[in-house]
Coordinates of C-alpha atoms in Angstrom, one line a residue:
Chain A
M1 CA 5.2 -58.6 -71.9
T2 CA 3.4 -60.3 -69.2
R3 CA 5.3 -62.1 -66.0
G4 CA 5.3 -66.0 -66.1
T5 CA 4.8 -67.3 -69.7
P6 CA 1.9 -69.8 -69.5
V7 CA 4.1 -72.6 -72.3
G8 CA 6.5 -74.5 -70.6
N9 CA 9.6 -76.8 -72.0
R10 CA 11.1 -80.0 -71.7
L11 CA 14.7 -78.3 -72.8
R12 CA 16.6 -79.2 -70.2
A13 CA 15.3 -82.8 -69.7
L14 CA 15.8 -83.3 -73.7
R15 CA 19.6 -82.3 -73.5
F16 CA 20.0 -84.1 -70.8
E17 CA 18.8 -87.3 -72.9
H18 CA 20.8 -86.3 -75.6
D19 CA 24.6 -87.0 -74.5
E20 CA 24.0 -84.2 -72.3
M21 CA 23.9 -81.5 -75.0
T22 CA 25.0 -78.0 -74.0
Q23 CA 23.3 -74.7 -73.8
D24 CA 25.8 -73.7 -77.3
A25 CA 25.4 -76.9 -78.8
L26 CA 21.8 -76.4 -78.5
A27 CA 21.4 -73.0 -79.8
R28 CA 24.0 -73.6 -82.5
A29 CA 22.0 -76.6 -83.5
A30 CA 18.4 -74.1 -83.7
G31 CA 20.8 -71.4 -84.7
I32 CA 19.6 -69.3 -82.1
T33 CA 21.8 -67.6 -79.1
R34 CA 22.6 -69.5 -75.9
Q35 CA 21.3 -66.6 -74.0
T36 CA 17.3 -67.5 -75.4
I37 CA 18.1 -71.5 -74.3
V38 CA 18.9 -69.9 -70.8
A39 CA 15.8 -67.8 -71.5
L40 CA 13.7 -70.8 -72.6
E41 CA 14.6 -72.9 -70.0
G42 CA 14.2 -71.1 -66.7
G43 CA 10.2 -70.1 -68.5
H44 CA 11.4 -66.5 -69.0
Y45 CA 10.7 -66.9 -72.6
A46 CA 7.9 -68.3 -75.4
P47 CA 8.9 -68.7 -78.5
S48 CA 7.5 -68.2 -81.8
L49 CA 5.6 -71.4 -83.9
E50 CA 8.7 -71.7 -86.0
L51 CA 11.4 -71.7 -83.7
A52 CA 9.8 -74.2 -81.5
M53 CA 9.0 -76.2 -85.1
R54 CA 13.0 -76.0 -84.9
L55 CA 14.2 -77.1 -81.6
A56 CA 11.9 -79.8 -81.8
L57 CA 13.0 -80.7 -85.0
V58 CA 16.8 -81.0 -83.5
F59 CA 15.5 -83.6 -81.1
N60 CA 13.7 -85.3 -83.8
R61 CA 10.4 -84.9 -81.9
R62 CA 7.1 -83.3 -81.9
V63 CA 6.4 -80.1 -81.0
D64 CA 4.2 -80.7 -78.1
D65 CA 6.6 -83.3 -76.9
V66 CA 8.9 -80.4 -76.3
F67 CA 6.5 -77.4 -75.5
F68 CA 3.5 -77.8 -72.9
W69 CA 0.4 -75.5 -71.7
R70 CA 1.5 -74.7 -67.8
E71 CA -1.9 -73.6 -67.3
P72 CA -3.9 -73.1 -71.0
P73 CA -6.6 -70.7 -71.4
A74 CA -9.5 -70.0 -70.5
A75 CA -10.8 -70.5 -73.9
C76 CA -9.0 -73.8 -75.1
D77 CA -10.4 -75.7 -71.9
A78 CA -13.5 -76.9 -74.4
Chain B
M1 CA 18.2 -50.6 -63.4
L2 CA 20.3 -48.7 -61.6
R3 CA 23.3 -50.3 -63.1
I4 CA 22.0 -48.5 -66.7
A5 CA 21.0 -45.5 -65.3
M6 CA 24.5 -45.1 -63.9
V7 CA 26.3 -45.8 -66.9
G8 CA 24.6 -43.5 -68.9
L9 CA 24.8 -41.1 -66.1
I10 CA 28.5 -41.3 -65.4
S11 CA 29.1 -41.6 -69.4
L12 CA 27.2 -38.3 -70.1
L13 CA 28.7 -36.2 -67.2
V14 CA 32.0 -37.3 -67.9
G15 CA 31.8 -36.0 -71.6
A16 CA 29.9 -32.8 -70.1
G17 CA 33.4 -33.2 -68.2
L18 CA 35.7 -33.3 -71.0
A19 CA 34.0 -30.5 -72.7
T20 CA 35.3 -28.0 -70.2
G21 CA 39.1 -28.4 -70.7
T22 CA 38.9 -27.2 -74.7
G23 CA 42.2 -24.6 -74.5
V24 CA 42.5 -25.1 -70.9
W25 CA 44.4 -28.6 -70.2
P26 CA 47.2 -29.3 -71.9
V27 CA 45.9 -32.5 -73.5
R28 CA 43.2 -32.7 -75.7
P29 CA 40.0 -33.8 -73.9
G30 CA 39.4 -35.7 -77.1
L31 CA 42.4 -37.7 -76.6
I32 CA 41.2 -38.3 -72.9
G33 CA 38.1 -39.5 -73.8
L34 CA 39.0 -41.8 -76.7
S35 CA 41.8 -43.1 -73.7
A36 CA 39.0 -43.6 -71.8
M37 CA 37.0 -45.6 -74.3
L38 CA 39.4 -47.5 -75.4
V39 CA 40.8 -48.8 -71.7
S40 CA 36.8 -49.4 -70.5
G41 CA 36.4 -51.5 -73.3
L42 CA 40.0 -53.3 -72.4
V43 CA 37.9 -53.5 -68.8
V44 CA 34.3 -55.0 -69.7
K45 CA 36.0 -57.1 -72.6
R46 CA 38.3 -58.9 -69.5
H47 CA 34.9 -58.8 -67.4
W48 CA 32.9 -60.8 -70.0
Q49 CA 35.4 -63.3 -70.9
R50 CA 35.6 -64.0 -66.9
L51 CA 31.3 -64.3 -67.0
R52 CA 31.9 -66.4 -69.9
A53 CA 33.6 -69.2 -68.2
V54 CA 30.5 -69.8 -66.0
G55 CA 27.9 -69.3 -68.7
A56 CA 26.8 -66.0 -67.9
D57 CA 28.3 -63.9 -70.7
P58 CA 25.7 -61.2 -72.4
G59 CA 24.9 -62.3 -75.9
S60 CA 25.8 -60.1 -79.0
P61 CA 22.9 -57.5 -79.4
E62 CA 23.4 -57.1 -75.4
R63 CA 27.2 -56.3 -75.8
A64 CA 26.5 -53.9 -78.6
L65 CA 23.7 -52.5 -76.2
W66 CA 25.9 -51.5 -73.3
H67 CA 28.9 -50.7 -75.7
G68 CA 26.3 -47.9 -77.3
L69 CA 25.0 -46.5 -74.0
A70 CA 28.3 -45.5 -72.8
T71 CA 30.3 -44.3 -75.7
T72 CA 26.8 -42.7 -77.6
A73 CA 26.0 -40.8 -73.6
L74 CA 29.6 -40.3 -73.6
V75 CA 30.1 -38.7 -77.0
G76 CA 26.4 -36.7 -76.1
G77 CA 27.8 -35.4 -73.5
H78 CA 30.2 -33.9 -74.6
L79 CA 28.1 -32.4 -77.7
F80 CA 25.4 -30.7 -75.3
A81 CA 28.3 -29.0 -72.5
S82 CA 30.4 -27.9 -75.7
L83 CA 26.8 -25.9 -77.1
W84 CA 26.1 -25.2 -73.6
Y85 CA 29.5 -23.1 -73.1
I86 CA 29.6 -22.0 -77.3
G87 CA 26.2 -20.3 -76.5
P88 CA 23.5 -19.3 -79.5
A89 CA 25.0 -17.4 -82.1
M90 CA 27.6 -20.7 -82.3
R91 CA 29.6 -19.7 -85.5
L92 CA 31.1 -23.7 -86.9
H93 CA 34.5 -21.5 -87.7
S94 CA 35.8 -19.8 -85.2
P95 CA 39.0 -21.6 -83.0
L96 CA 36.4 -22.5 -79.9
V97 CA 34.1 -24.6 -82.2
H98 CA 37.1 -26.0 -84.0
D99 CA 38.1 -27.0 -81.4
M100 CA 35.4 -28.7 -79.8
A101 CA 34.2 -30.3 -83.7
I102 CA 38.2 -32.0 -83.5
D103 CA 37.9 -33.5 -79.2
N104 CA 34.4 -34.8 -80.2
W105 CA 35.0 -36.6 -83.7
T106 CA 38.0 -37.7 -82.0
M107 CA 35.7 -39.4 -79.3
V108 CA 33.7 -40.7 -82.0
L109 CA 36.9 -42.5 -83.2
G110 CA 37.1 -43.9 -80.0
A111 CA 33.8 -45.7 -79.8
L112 CA 34.8 -47.2 -82.8
L113 CA 37.7 -48.4 -81.5
S114 CA 36.5 -49.7 -78.6
Y115 CA 33.8 -51.0 -80.9
G116 CA 36.1 -53.4 -81.9
L117 CA 37.5 -54.2 -78.7
T118 CA 33.7 -55.2 -77.0
R119 CA 32.1 -56.7 -79.9
D120 CA 31.6 -60.5 -79.8
R121 CA 33.8 -62.0 -82.3
E122 CA 31.3 -64.5 -83.1
P123 CA 28.0 -62.4 -83.2
R124 CA 24.5 -63.9 -82.9
R125 CA 20.9 -62.8 -82.9
D126 CA 18.0 -64.5 -82.8
E127 CA 14.0 -63.8 -82.3
R128 CA 13.8 -62.7 -78.4
D129 CA 17.1 -60.3 -79.8
R130 CA 15.1 -58.9 -82.6
L131 CA 11.8 -58.6 -80.7
F132 CA 13.4 -56.3 -77.8
A133 CA 15.2 -53.9 -80.6
A134 CA 11.6 -53.8 -81.5
R135 CA 10.5 -52.6 -78.3
G136 CA 13.5 -50.7 -77.7
Q137 CA 13.1 -48.8 -80.8
R138 CA 9.6 -47.8 -80.2
A139 CA 11.3 -46.5 -77.2
G140 CA 13.6 -43.9 -79.1
Y141 CA 11.2 -43.4 -81.7
I142 CA 8.6 -41.8 -78.9
A143 CA 11.9 -39.7 -77.8
L144 CA 12.4 -38.5 -81.3
I145 CA 9.0 -37.8 -81.6
G146 CA 8.8 -35.6 -77.9
Q147 CA 12.1 -33.5 -78.8
A148 CA 10.8 -32.8 -82.4
L149 CA 7.6 -31.8 -80.8
G150 CA 9.0 -29.6 -78.1
L151 CA 11.7 -27.5 -79.9
S152 CA 9.2 -27.0 -82.9
L153 CA 7.1 -25.1 -80.4
V154 CA 10.2 -23.3 -79.3
L155 CA 11.3 -22.4 -82.3
G156 CA 7.9 -21.6 -83.3
Y157 CA 6.1 -20.0 -80.2
G158 CA 9.7 -19.1 -78.2
A159 CA 10.4 -15.6 -77.1
G160 CA 11.3 -14.0 -80.4
T161 CA 14.8 -12.8 -78.3
V162 CA 15.9 -16.5 -77.9
V163 CA 15.0 -17.7 -81.1
E164 CA 16.2 -15.0 -83.4
R165 CA 19.7 -15.1 -80.9
L166 CA 20.0 -19.0 -82.4
S167 CA 22.7 -19.3 -85.3
Q168 CA 21.8 -21.7 -88.7
A169 CA 24.6 -24.1 -86.7
M170 CA 23.4 -24.1 -83.5
V171 CA 19.5 -25.0 -84.5
S172 CA 21.6 -28.1 -86.8
H173 CA 23.5 -29.1 -83.8
L174 CA 20.0 -28.7 -81.6
L175 CA 18.5 -31.4 -84.0
I176 CA 21.8 -33.6 -83.9
S177 CA 21.0 -33.9 -80.0
T178 CA 17.9 -35.3 -80.4
L179 CA 19.4 -38.0 -82.5
I180 CA 21.6 -39.0 -79.7
L181 CA 19.0 -38.3 -76.7
A182 CA 16.8 -40.9 -78.7
A183 CA 19.8 -43.3 -79.3
V184 CA 20.0 -43.3 -75.4
V185 CA 16.7 -43.9 -74.7
Q186 CA 16.7 -46.7 -77.4
Y187 CA 19.9 -48.5 -75.8
A188 CA 18.5 -47.7 -72.5
A189 CA 15.4 -49.5 -73.5
Q190 CA 16.4 -52.6 -75.0
L191 CA 19.3 -52.8 -71.8
R192 CA 16.1 -52.6 -69.5
L193 CA 14.3 -55.6 -71.3
Y194 CA 17.1 -58.0 -71.7
M195 CA 17.5 -57.2 -67.5
I196 CA 14.3 -57.6 -66.8
D197 CA 13.7 -60.5 -69.1
D198 CA 16.3 -62.1 -66.2
Q199 CA 13.6 -62.0 -63.4
H200 CA 10.5 -61.9 -65.7
A201 CA 8.9 -63.6 -68.4
L202 CA 8.6 -62.6 -72.3
T203 CA 6.2 -63.2 -75.1
V204 CA 6.5 -62.9 -78.6
S205 CA 3.5 -60.7 -79.1

């Protein structure tokens, strides 16, 4: 358990770009719960790679179009 | 966290209080417990329906956990207090033990019926719920091991005068009690994670 996930996302913006898709509609499309969408959008939860790929697929985007590092870990700086 | 502690503690105390009424109250305490579970189940269901309208309702696993915490603590509270009143020389086939068993199982029935009221009609769970479940189960496991160790020490090294007085039925009920307490710890730990998640971040590890 950590405070503040270093992985950000553009889920909220993408939902609005997609006909103001509701959180529940996105959750159903990705096969997860609305509460997890709330946690992701609030920056409270970092998804697994599989979930990140499923969410990206819903918007027909690449994973790194949807998810990004807020602060890359030191080991990745190089 | 306070809400979790309050729900668990109040349910335990209500259960323990109901155990005092066996053979004394005009109505079976088990039926009072069953009614209390049904009424509180209806109240909670309406509360969650109102929260759903504003998109703040708990998910399916969280609902099941709140229900599990309240009902398990209530049934457990009744069992613990009953064992205390009956005493170490408990004999299964006596009128008092029969009455308390009927009350206890009536409350188990109440727990099942109230689950039907509070459960999510469209249950969904995902990796976040599984992550919390795994961490909750770890807490429950630690609680169970701790109790098993404690009980082993008491049974193995406790004063002979006390341990010898424990009947076979009492020892088996003490073991059941450890399972109930471990379940309460697990539910509370899982609910705590959902509450923390509202404020802080969790990562899959």
